[in-house]
């Protein structure tokens, strides 16, 4: 940090797959919680508080990727910047620590440190273990004849899903403001896992009911039933608006997976034929 002297730091480093946090709670807490503290300490040491910052240089601005999972068993819907936290997973608990330690360094040391309380943000780059990508990939594979069924957990769980590209734009806007403050970022629209399945399978002209099975083993030990963002502050103060709605997002992901699955099998066929 001292060598690079960055103007902005975006801490996106985390184990972000929530179900994993029950199996490896200590590891998730170490990375998602203590990792934030270590970043803040590094910035504190080189941001002028110990004289390491170059003379005349501005303060390093820090963005912490907080999460809607901090709201957990939500006290109110939609959730805003003032909604109390009730995390329902080790992941959510660790993220809550990261959020509060960021706020503490802002108040204790005058650091420019903000947290973005981002609701679920997806894209074709999402890992295949996450439910939206699991769905889009399955729809593509089933359509192309490479998969027969899709196993899912709670189809009635409700989330506020948006496009990751829109949310990264919000992250950047947060660090351009004169005063540091925290923001909730989401679309303000709720959809069920069932909706995600329907949008994905409709895009490939299939009836999802013919292919989707509910597996109780995939239901979380402590489910977060309803998450939806109150976006008034981020829209009013940052002028931010999402540009991709949820049906468009699922279609985008399915199209990307159709291309990926096709490429993978074409490459495999070439290898088998000895043409590569």
PDB file of C-alpha atoms in Angstrom:
ATOM      1  CA  UNK A   1       0.000   0.000   0.000  1.00  0.00           C
ATOM      2  CA  UNK A   2       2.816   2.390   0.874  1.00  0.00           C
ATOM      3  CA  UNK A   3       4.639   1.621  -2.380  1.00  0.00           C
ATOM      4  CA  UNK A   4       1.610   1.991  -4.657  1.00  0.00           C
ATOM      5  CA  UNK A   5       0.039   4.955  -2.833  1.00  0.00           C
ATOM      6  CA  UNK A   6      -3.410   4.351  -4.326  1.00  0.00           C
ATOM      7  CA  UNK A   7      -6.090   7.030  -4.471  1.00  0.00           C
ATOM      8  CA  UNK A   8      -8.900   4.504  -4.051  1.00  0.00           C
ATOM      9  CA  UNK A   9      -9.098   0.997  -2.594  1.00  0.00           C
ATOM     10  CA  UNK A  10     -12.057  -1.281  -3.285  1.00  0.00           C
ATOM     11  CA  UNK A  11     -12.108  -4.222  -0.880  1.00  0.00           C
ATOM     12  CA  UNK A  12     -14.021  -6.910  -2.761  1.00  0.00           C
ATOM     13  CA  UNK A  13     -11.970  -9.741  -1.271  1.00  0.00           C
ATOM     14  CA  UNK A  14     -14.208 -12.270   0.468  1.00  0.00           C
ATOM     15  CA  UNK A  15     -15.554 -15.783   0.482  1.00  0.00           C
ATOM     16  CA  UNK A  16     -18.907 -14.792  -0.944  1.00  0.00           C
ATOM     17  CA  UNK A  17     -20.797 -18.097  -1.182  1.00  0.00           C
ATOM     18  CA  UNK A  18     -23.110 -17.899   1.828  1.00  0.00           C
ATOM     19  CA  UNK A  19     -23.817 -21.656   2.286  1.00  0.00           C
ATOM     20  CA  UNK A  20     -20.083 -22.301   2.615  1.00  0.00           C
ATOM     21  CA  UNK A  21     -20.012 -20.168   5.749  1.00  0.00           C
ATOM     22  CA  UNK A  22     -21.748 -22.868   7.790  1.00  0.00           C
ATOM     23  CA  UNK A  23     -19.149 -25.452   6.753  1.00  0.00           C
ATOM     24  CA  UNK A  24     -16.100 -23.185   7.184  1.00  0.00           C
ATOM     25  CA  UNK A  25     -17.281 -20.511   9.598  1.00  0.00           C
ATOM     26  CA  UNK A  26     -13.839 -19.728  11.012  1.00  0.00           C
ATOM     27  CA  UNK A  27     -12.214 -19.307   7.588  1.00  0.00           C
ATOM     28  CA  UNK A  28     -15.050 -17.102   6.330  1.00  0.00           C
ATOM     29  CA  UNK A  29     -14.831 -14.950   9.466  1.00  0.00           C
ATOM     30  CA  UNK A  30     -11.048 -14.634   9.151  1.00  0.00           C
ATOM     31  CA  UNK A  31     -11.249 -13.434   5.539  1.00  0.00           C
ATOM     32  CA  UNK A  32     -14.530 -11.506   5.475  1.00  0.00           C
ATOM     33  CA  UNK A  33     -14.116  -9.930   8.915  1.00  0.00           C
ATOM     34  CA  UNK A  34     -10.464  -9.683   9.905  1.00  0.00           C
ATOM     35  CA  UNK A  35      -9.474  -9.124   6.275  1.00  0.00           C
ATOM     36  CA  UNK A  36     -11.310  -5.788   6.367  1.00  0.00           C
ATOM     37  CA  UNK A  37      -9.480  -4.744   9.534  1.00  0.00           C
ATOM     38  CA  UNK A  38      -6.118  -5.545   7.949  1.00  0.00           C
ATOM     39  CA  UNK A  39      -6.953  -3.431   4.902  1.00  0.00           C
ATOM     40  CA  UNK A  40      -8.022  -0.536   7.101  1.00  0.00           C
ATOM     41  CA  UNK A  41      -4.878  -0.782   9.202  1.00  0.00           C
ATOM     42  CA  UNK A  42      -2.686  -0.755   6.089  1.00  0.00           C
ATOM     43  CA  UNK A  43      -4.474   2.343   4.823  1.00  0.00           C
ATOM     44  CA  UNK A  44      -4.285   4.038   8.220  1.00  0.00           C
ATOM     45  CA  UNK A  45      -0.530   3.566   8.273  1.00  0.00           C
ATOM     46  CA  UNK A  46       0.028   5.206   4.892  1.00  0.00           C
ATOM     47  CA  UNK A  47      -2.799   7.762   4.663  1.00  0.00           C
ATOM     48  CA  UNK A  48      -1.149  10.568   6.575  1.00  0.00           C
ATOM     49  CA  UNK A  49      -1.872   9.360  10.102  1.00  0.00           C
ATOM     50  CA  UNK A  50       1.692   8.128  10.456  1.00  0.00           C
ATOM     51  CA  UNK A  51       3.414  10.422   7.978  1.00  0.00           C
ATOM     52  CA  UNK A  52       3.856   7.827   5.220  1.00  0.00           C
ATOM     53  CA  UNK A  53       1.496   9.551   2.793  1.00  0.00           C
ATOM     54  CA  UNK A  54       3.335  11.697   0.245  1.00  0.00           C
ATOM     55  CA  UNK A  55       3.401  15.365   1.175  1.00  0.00           C
ATOM     56  CA  UNK A  56       0.458  17.202  -0.342  1.00  0.00           C
ATOM     57  CA  UNK A  57      -1.247  13.986  -1.366  1.00  0.00           C
ATOM     58  CA  UNK A  58      -4.937  13.370  -0.781  1.00  0.00           C
ATOM     59  CA  UNK A  59      -6.270  10.738   1.576  1.00  0.00           C
ATOM     60  CA  UNK A  60      -6.716   7.174   0.369  1.00  0.00           C
ATOM     61  CA  UNK A  61     -10.416   6.467  -0.097  1.00  0.00           C
ATOM     62  CA  UNK A  62     -11.636   3.036   0.977  1.00  0.00           C
ATOM     63  CA  UNK A  63     -14.690   1.109  -0.184  1.00  0.00           C
ATOM     64  CA  UNK A  64     -15.897  -1.907   1.787  1.00  0.00           C
ATOM     65  CA  UNK A  65     -18.191  -4.422   0.096  1.00  0.00           C
ATOM     66  CA  UNK A  66     -20.883  -4.868   2.721  1.00  0.00           C
ATOM     67  CA  UNK A  67     -23.874  -7.104   2.067  1.00  0.00           C
ATOM     68  CA  UNK A  68     -27.642  -7.285   2.265  1.00  0.00           C
ATOM     69  CA  UNK A  69     -27.073 -10.542   4.190  1.00  0.00           C
ATOM     70  CA  UNK A  70     -26.343  -8.326   7.205  1.00  0.00           C
ATOM     71  CA  UNK A  71     -30.072  -7.553   7.399  1.00  0.00           C
ATOM     72  CA  UNK A  72     -30.884 -11.270   7.514  1.00  0.00           C
ATOM     73  CA  UNK A  73     -34.140 -11.666   9.396  1.00  0.00           C
ATOM     74  CA  UNK A  74     -35.147  -8.198   8.340  1.00  0.00           C
ATOM     75  CA  UNK A  75     -36.852  -5.917  10.849  1.00  0.00           C
ATOM     76  CA  UNK A  76     -38.584  -4.066   8.010  1.00  0.00           C
ATOM     77  CA  UNK A  77     -39.051  -4.260   4.263  1.00  0.00           C
ATOM     78  CA  UNK A  78     -37.599  -2.660   2.241  1.00  0.00           C
ATOM     79  CA  UNK A  79     -34.250  -2.334   4.032  1.00  0.00           C
ATOM     80  CA  UNK A  80     -32.549   1.070   4.214  1.00  0.00           C
ATOM     81  CA  UNK A  81     -29.344   2.510   5.644  1.00  0.00           C
ATOM     82  CA  UNK A  82     -30.999   2.727   9.077  1.00  0.00           C
ATOM     83  CA  UNK A  83     -32.514  -0.786   9.206  1.00  0.00           C
ATOM     84  CA  UNK A  84     -31.046  -2.783  12.089  1.00  0.00           C
ATOM     85  CA  UNK A  85     -28.958  -5.853  11.305  1.00  0.00           C
ATOM     86  CA  UNK A  86     -29.968  -9.432  12.152  1.00  0.00           C
ATOM     87  CA  UNK A  87     -27.607 -11.652  10.135  1.00  0.00           C
ATOM     88  CA  UNK A  88     -28.662 -15.289   9.701  1.00  0.00           C
ATOM     89  CA  UNK A  89     -25.385 -16.896   8.633  1.00  0.00           C
ATOM     90  CA  UNK A  90     -21.719 -16.812   9.653  1.00  0.00           C
ATOM     91  CA  UNK A  91     -21.184 -14.951   6.374  1.00  0.00           C
ATOM     92  CA  UNK A  92     -23.658 -12.245   7.372  1.00  0.00           C
ATOM     93  CA  UNK A  93     -22.131 -11.959  10.857  1.00  0.00           C
ATOM     94  CA  UNK A  94     -18.607 -11.542   9.439  1.00  0.00           C
ATOM     95  CA  UNK A  95     -19.820  -8.945   6.940  1.00  0.00           C
ATOM     96  CA  UNK A  96     -21.492  -7.062   9.781  1.00  0.00           C
ATOM     97  CA  UNK A  97     -18.160  -6.866  11.607  1.00  0.00           C
ATOM     98  CA  UNK A  98     -16.484  -5.583   8.428  1.00  0.00           C
ATOM     99  CA  UNK A  99     -19.193  -2.963   8.066  1.00  0.00           C
ATOM    100  CA  UNK A 100     -18.909  -1.693  11.638  1.00  0.00           C
ATOM    101  CA  UNK A 101     -15.102  -1.677  11.733  1.00  0.00           C
ATOM    102  CA  UNK A 102     -15.130   0.421   8.542  1.00  0.00           C
ATOM    103  CA  UNK A 103     -17.506   2.883  10.172  1.00  0.00           C
ATOM    104  CA  UNK A 104     -15.371   2.863  13.322  1.00  0.00           C
ATOM    105  CA  UNK A 105     -12.190   3.800  11.412  1.00  0.00           C
ATOM    106  CA  UNK A 106     -14.076   6.593   9.676  1.00  0.00           C
ATOM    107  CA  UNK A 107     -15.262   7.989  13.012  1.00  0.00           C
ATOM    108  CA  UNK A 108     -12.086   7.245  14.992  1.00  0.00           C
ATOM    109  CA  UNK A 109      -9.392   8.348  12.529  1.00  0.00           C
ATOM    110  CA  UNK A 110     -11.271  10.563  10.079  1.00  0.00           C
ATOM    111  CA  UNK A 111     -10.555   8.115   7.267  1.00  0.00           C
ATOM    112  CA  UNK A 112     -12.520   8.362   4.035  1.00  0.00           C
ATOM    113  CA  UNK A 113     -14.078   4.916   4.426  1.00  0.00           C
ATOM    114  CA  UNK A 114     -17.509   3.883   3.166  1.00  0.00           C
ATOM    115  CA  UNK A 115     -19.531   0.692   2.934  1.00  0.00           C
ATOM    116  CA  UNK A 116     -21.846  -0.258   0.115  1.00  0.00           C
ATOM    117  CA  UNK A 117     -24.662  -2.449   1.441  1.00  0.00           C
ATOM    118  CA  UNK A 118     -25.140  -4.183  -1.881  1.00  0.00           C
ATOM    119  CA  UNK A 119     -28.005  -6.515  -2.561  1.00  0.00           C
ATOM    120  CA  UNK A 120     -27.491  -9.541  -4.810  1.00  0.00           C
ATOM    121  CA  UNK A 121     -25.679  -8.521  -7.988  1.00  0.00           C
ATOM    122  CA  UNK A 122     -25.253 -11.025 -10.800  1.00  0.00           C
ATOM    123  CA  UNK A 123     -23.706 -11.345 -14.249  1.00  0.00           C
ATOM    124  CA  UNK A 124     -22.513 -14.053 -16.670  1.00  0.00           C
ATOM    125  CA  UNK A 125     -19.282 -14.100 -14.609  1.00  0.00           C
ATOM    126  CA  UNK A 126     -21.081 -15.298 -11.479  1.00  0.00           C
ATOM    127  CA  UNK A 127     -19.755 -18.581 -10.068  1.00  0.00           C
ATOM    128  CA  UNK A 128     -21.746 -21.685 -10.992  1.00  0.00           C
ATOM    129  CA  UNK A 129     -22.436 -22.433  -7.303  1.00  0.00           C
ATOM    130  CA  UNK A 130     -24.638 -19.313  -6.962  1.00  0.00           C
ATOM    131  CA  UNK A 131     -28.327 -19.874  -7.585  1.00  0.00           C
ATOM    132  CA  UNK A 132     -28.802 -17.480 -10.518  1.00  0.00           C
ATOM    133  CA  UNK A 133     -25.828 -18.886 -12.426  1.00  0.00           C
ATOM    134  CA  UNK A 134     -26.770 -22.435 -11.428  1.00  0.00           C
ATOM    135  CA  UNK A 135     -30.158 -21.787 -13.012  1.00  0.00           C
ATOM    136  CA  UNK A 136     -28.892 -20.089 -16.180  1.00  0.00           C
ATOM    137  CA  UNK A 137     -26.254 -22.756 -16.760  1.00  0.00           C
ATOM    138  CA  UNK A 138     -28.764 -25.562 -16.216  1.00  0.00           C
ATOM    139  CA  UNK A 139     -31.247 -23.974 -18.624  1.00  0.00           C
ATOM    140  CA  UNK A 140     -28.537 -23.770 -21.282  1.00  0.00           C
ATOM    141  CA  UNK A 141     -27.285 -27.319 -20.685  1.00  0.00           C
ATOM    142  CA  UNK A 142     -30.785 -28.795 -20.671  1.00  0.00           C
ATOM    143  CA  UNK A 143     -31.701 -26.933 -23.858  1.00  0.00           C
ATOM    144  CA  UNK A 144     -28.583 -28.275 -25.570  1.00  0.00           C
ATOM    145  CA  UNK A 145     -29.164 -31.821 -24.315  1.00  0.00           C
ATOM    146  CA  UNK A 146     -26.283 -32.000 -21.825  1.00  0.00           C
ATOM    147  CA  UNK A 147     -28.317 -32.077 -18.576  1.00  0.00           C
ATOM    148  CA  UNK A 148     -31.654 -33.559 -17.568  1.00  0.00           C
ATOM    149  CA  UNK A 149     -32.664 -32.029 -14.227  1.00  0.00           C
ATOM    150  CA  UNK A 150     -31.949 -29.058 -11.952  1.00  0.00           C
ATOM    151  CA  UNK A 151     -31.981 -29.477  -8.157  1.00  0.00           C
ATOM    152  CA  UNK A 152     -32.757 -26.378  -6.089  1.00  0.00           C
ATOM    153  CA  UNK A 153     -33.604 -25.525  -2.481  1.00  0.00           C
ATOM    154  CA  UNK A 154     -36.227 -22.980  -1.382  1.00  0.00           C
ATOM    155  CA  UNK A 155     -38.032 -21.727  -4.484  1.00  0.00           C
ATOM    156  CA  UNK A 156     -39.981 -19.193  -2.426  1.00  0.00           C
ATOM    157  CA  UNK A 157     -36.943 -17.280  -1.104  1.00  0.00           C
ATOM    158  CA  UNK A 158     -37.192 -13.647  -2.199  1.00  0.00           C
ATOM    159  CA  UNK A 159     -34.267 -11.495  -3.258  1.00  0.00           C
ATOM    160  CA  UNK A 160     -33.537  -8.129  -4.830  1.00  0.00           C
ATOM    161  CA  UNK A 161     -31.328  -9.119  -7.793  1.00  0.00           C
ATOM    162  CA  UNK A 162     -29.539  -6.650 -10.064  1.00  0.00           C
ATOM    163  CA  UNK A 163     -26.786  -6.466 -12.678  1.00  0.00           C
ATOM    164  CA  UNK A 164     -23.237  -6.395 -11.283  1.00  0.00           C
ATOM    165  CA  UNK A 165     -22.121  -3.814 -13.852  1.00  0.00           C
ATOM    166  CA  UNK A 166     -24.671  -1.339 -12.491  1.00  0.00           C
ATOM    167  CA  UNK A 167     -23.543  -1.970  -8.924  1.00  0.00           C
ATOM    168  CA  UNK A 168     -19.848  -1.417  -9.688  1.00  0.00           C
ATOM    169  CA  UNK A 169     -20.845   1.968 -11.081  1.00  0.00           C
ATOM    170  CA  UNK A 170     -22.491   2.720  -7.725  1.00  0.00           C
ATOM    171  CA  UNK A 171     -19.323   1.693  -5.871  1.00  0.00           C
ATOM    172  CA  UNK A 172     -17.297   4.199  -7.871  1.00  0.00           C
ATOM    173  CA  UNK A 173     -19.835   6.963  -7.303  1.00  0.00           C
ATOM    174  CA  UNK A 174     -19.641   6.454  -3.541  1.00  0.00           C
ATOM    175  CA  UNK A 175     -15.928   7.298  -3.512  1.00  0.00           C
ATOM    176  CA  UNK A 176     -16.416  10.461  -5.575  1.00  0.00           C
ATOM    177  CA  UNK A 177     -18.543  12.240  -2.957  1.00  0.00           C
ATOM    178  CA  UNK A 178     -17.226  15.071  -0.810  1.00  0.00           C
ATOM    179  CA  UNK A 179     -18.212  13.375   2.465  1.00  0.00           C
ATOM    180  CA  UNK A 180     -17.979   9.632   3.124  1.00  0.00           C
ATOM    181  CA  UNK A 181     -21.212   7.826   3.966  1.00  0.00           C
ATOM    182  CA  UNK A 182     -22.737   4.376   3.568  1.00  0.00           C
ATOM    183  CA  UNK A 183     -25.329   3.434   0.959  1.00  0.00           C
ATOM    184  CA  UNK A 184     -27.795   0.646   0.297  1.00  0.00           C
ATOM    185  CA  UNK A 185     -27.676  -0.404  -3.362  1.00  0.00           C
ATOM    186  CA  UNK A 186     -30.324  -2.542  -5.040  1.00  0.00           C
ATOM    187  CA  UNK A 187     -33.160  -2.358  -7.525  1.00  0.00           C
ATOM    188  CA  UNK A 188     -36.027  -2.119  -5.049  1.00  0.00           C
ATOM    189  CA  UNK A 189     -37.725  -4.994  -6.884  1.00  0.00           C
ATOM    190  CA  UNK A 190     -38.297  -8.413  -5.321  1.00  0.00           C
ATOM    191  CA  UNK A 191     -38.269 -11.747  -7.161  1.00  0.00           C
ATOM    192  CA  UNK A 192     -38.420 -15.338  -5.988  1.00  0.00           C
ATOM    193  CA  UNK A 193     -36.041 -18.117  -6.975  1.00  0.00           C
ATOM    194  CA  UNK A 194     -39.052 -19.512  -8.837  1.00  0.00           C
ATOM    195  CA  UNK A 195     -39.178 -16.291 -10.904  1.00  0.00           C
ATOM    196  CA  UNK A 196     -35.505 -16.695 -11.801  1.00  0.00           C
ATOM    197  CA  UNK A 197     -36.150 -20.253 -12.975  1.00  0.00           C
ATOM    198  CA  UNK A 198     -39.170 -19.194 -15.013  1.00  0.00           C
ATOM    199  CA  UNK A 199     -37.345 -16.336 -16.766  1.00  0.00           C
ATOM    200  CA  UNK A 200     -34.378 -18.562 -17.608  1.00  0.00           C
ATOM    201  CA  UNK A 201     -36.339 -21.518 -18.966  1.00  0.00           C
ATOM    202  CA  UNK A 202     -38.810 -19.323 -20.870  1.00  0.00           C
ATOM    203  CA  UNK A 203     -35.835 -17.827 -22.677  1.00  0.00           C
ATOM    204  CA  UNK A 204     -34.988 -21.256 -24.133  1.00  0.00           C
ATOM    205  CA  UNK A 205     -38.659 -22.189 -24.737  1.00  0.00           C
ATOM    206  CA  UNK A 206     -38.834 -24.823 -21.991  1.00  0.00           C
ATOM    207  CA  UNK A 207     -41.340 -25.376 -19.170  1.00  0.00           C
ATOM    208  CA  UNK A 208     -39.286 -25.232 -15.981  1.00  0.00           C
ATOM    209  CA  UNK A 209     -41.738 -27.493 -14.124  1.00  0.00           C
ATOM    210  CA  UNK A 210     -40.599 -30.392 -16.312  1.00  0.00           C
ATOM    211  CA  UNK A 211     -36.992 -30.084 -15.152  1.00  0.00           C
ATOM    212  CA  UNK A 212     -36.726 -28.513 -11.671  1.00  0.00           C
ATOM    213  CA  UNK A 213     -36.707 -30.627  -8.487  1.00  0.00           C
ATOM    214  CA  UNK A 214     -36.696 -29.331  -4.898  1.00  0.00           C
ATOM    215  CA  UNK A 215     -33.940 -30.881  -2.769  1.00  0.00           C
ATOM    216  CA  UNK A 216     -34.427 -30.278   0.998  1.00  0.00           C
ATOM    217  CA  UNK A 217     -30.677 -30.726   1.495  1.00  0.00           C
ATOM    218  CA  UNK A 218     -30.124 -27.452  -0.378  1.00  0.00           C
ATOM    219  CA  UNK A 219     -32.271 -25.377   1.996  1.00  0.00           C
ATOM    220  CA  UNK A 220     -30.201 -23.149   4.323  1.00  0.00           C
ATOM    221  CA  UNK A 221     -30.090 -23.982   8.060  1.00  0.00           C
ATOM    222  CA  UNK A 222     -31.411 -20.468   8.789  1.00  0.00           C
ATOM    223  CA  UNK A 223     -33.136 -19.021   5.730  1.00  0.00           C
ATOM    224  CA  UNK A 224     -33.268 -15.353   4.824  1.00  0.00           C
ATOM    225  CA  UNK A 225     -36.747 -15.123   3.392  1.00  0.00           C
ATOM    226  CA  UNK A 226     -37.159 -11.548   2.128  1.00  0.00           C
ATOM    227  CA  UNK A 227     -34.523  -9.008   1.092  1.00  0.00           C
ATOM    228  CA  UNK A 228     -35.398  -5.828  -0.797  1.00  0.00           C
ATOM    229  CA  UNK A 229     -33.495  -2.539  -0.992  1.00  0.00           C
ATOM    230  CA  UNK A 230     -34.802   0.905  -0.162  1.00  0.00           C
ATOM    231  CA  UNK A 231     -32.863   2.811  -2.827  1.00  0.00           C
ATOM    232  CA  UNK A 232     -34.031   6.341  -2.086  1.00  0.00           C
ATOM    233  CA  UNK A 233     -30.672   7.626  -0.804  1.00  0.00           C
ATOM    234  CA  UNK A 234     -28.473   6.150  -3.544  1.00  0.00           C
ATOM    235  CA  UNK A 235     -30.845   7.402  -6.246  1.00  0.00           C
ATOM    236  CA  UNK A 236     -31.257  10.866  -4.745  1.00  0.00           C
ATOM    237  CA  UNK A 237     -27.713  11.607  -3.549  1.00  0.00           C
ATOM    238  CA  UNK A 238     -25.673   9.747  -6.187  1.00  0.00           C
ATOM    239  CA  UNK A 239     -28.092   9.970  -9.112  1.00  0.00           C
ATOM    240  CA  UNK A 240     -27.705   6.225  -9.580  1.00  0.00           C
ATOM    241  CA  UNK A 241     -30.233   4.108 -11.446  1.00  0.00           C
ATOM    242  CA  UNK A 242     -30.076   0.442 -12.488  1.00  0.00           C
ATOM    243  CA  UNK A 243     -30.081  -0.078 -16.257  1.00  0.00           C
ATOM    244  CA  UNK A 244     -30.809  -3.832 -16.457  1.00  0.00           C
ATOM    245  CA  UNK A 245     -33.975  -5.370 -14.993  1.00  0.00           C
ATOM    246  CA  UNK A 246     -34.160  -8.902 -13.648  1.00  0.00           C
ATOM    247  CA  UNK A 247     -35.728 -10.649 -16.679  1.00  0.00           C
ATOM    248  CA  UNK A 248     -33.086  -9.008 -18.903  1.00  0.00           C
ATOM    249  CA  UNK A 249     -30.373 -10.128 -16.484  1.00  0.00           C
ATOM    250  CA  UNK A 250     -31.487 -13.765 -16.527  1.00  0.00           C
ATOM    251  CA  UNK A 251     -31.755 -13.698 -20.327  1.00  0.00           C
ATOM    252  CA  UNK A 252     -28.242 -12.226 -20.540  1.00  0.00           C
ATOM    253  CA  UNK A 253     -26.860 -14.986 -18.348  1.00  0.00           C
ATOM    254  CA  UNK A 254     -28.641 -17.762 -20.244  1.00  0.00           C
ATOM    255  CA  UNK A 255     -27.385 -16.429 -23.592  1.00  0.00           C
ATOM    256  CA  UNK A 256     -23.825 -16.341 -22.263  1.00  0.00           C
ATOM    257  CA  UNK A 257     -24.136 -19.897 -20.950  1.00  0.00           C
ATOM    258  CA  UNK A 258     -25.600 -21.166 -24.228  1.00  0.00           C
ATOM    259  CA  UNK A 259     -22.476 -19.876 -25.963  1.00  0.00           C
ATOM    260  CA  UNK A 260     -20.138 -21.235 -23.293  1.00  0.00           C
ATOM    261  CA  UNK A 261     -21.677 -24.714 -23.233  1.00  0.00           C
ATOM    262  CA  UNK A 262     -21.619 -24.864 -27.032  1.00  0.00           C
ATOM    263  CA  UNK A 263     -17.939 -23.862 -27.115  1.00  0.00           C
ATOM    264  CA  UNK A 264     -17.010 -26.410 -24.451  1.00  0.00           C
ATOM    265  CA  UNK A 265     -18.617 -29.279 -26.330  1.00  0.00           C
ATOM    266  CA  UNK A 266     -17.254 -28.188 -29.704  1.00  0.00           C
ATOM    267  CA  UNK A 267     -13.779 -28.124 -28.176  1.00  0.00           C
ATOM    268  CA  UNK A 268     -14.361 -31.540 -26.601  1.00  0.00           C
ATOM    269  CA  UNK A 269     -15.499 -32.968 -29.928  1.00  0.00           C
ATOM    270  CA  UNK A 270     -12.386 -31.605 -31.622  1.00  0.00           C
ATOM    271  CA  UNK A 271     -10.159 -33.241 -29.026  1.00  0.00           C
ATOM    272  CA  UNK A 272     -11.933 -36.572 -29.427  1.00  0.00           C
ATOM    273  CA  UNK A 273     -11.600 -36.350 -33.195  1.00  0.00           C
ATOM    274  CA  UNK A 274      -7.914 -35.512 -32.947  1.00  0.00           C
ATOM    275  CA  UNK A 275      -8.466 -32.291 -34.911  1.00  0.00           C
ATOM    276  CA  UNK A 276      -7.012 -29.922 -32.333  1.00  0.00           C
TER     277      UNK A 276
END
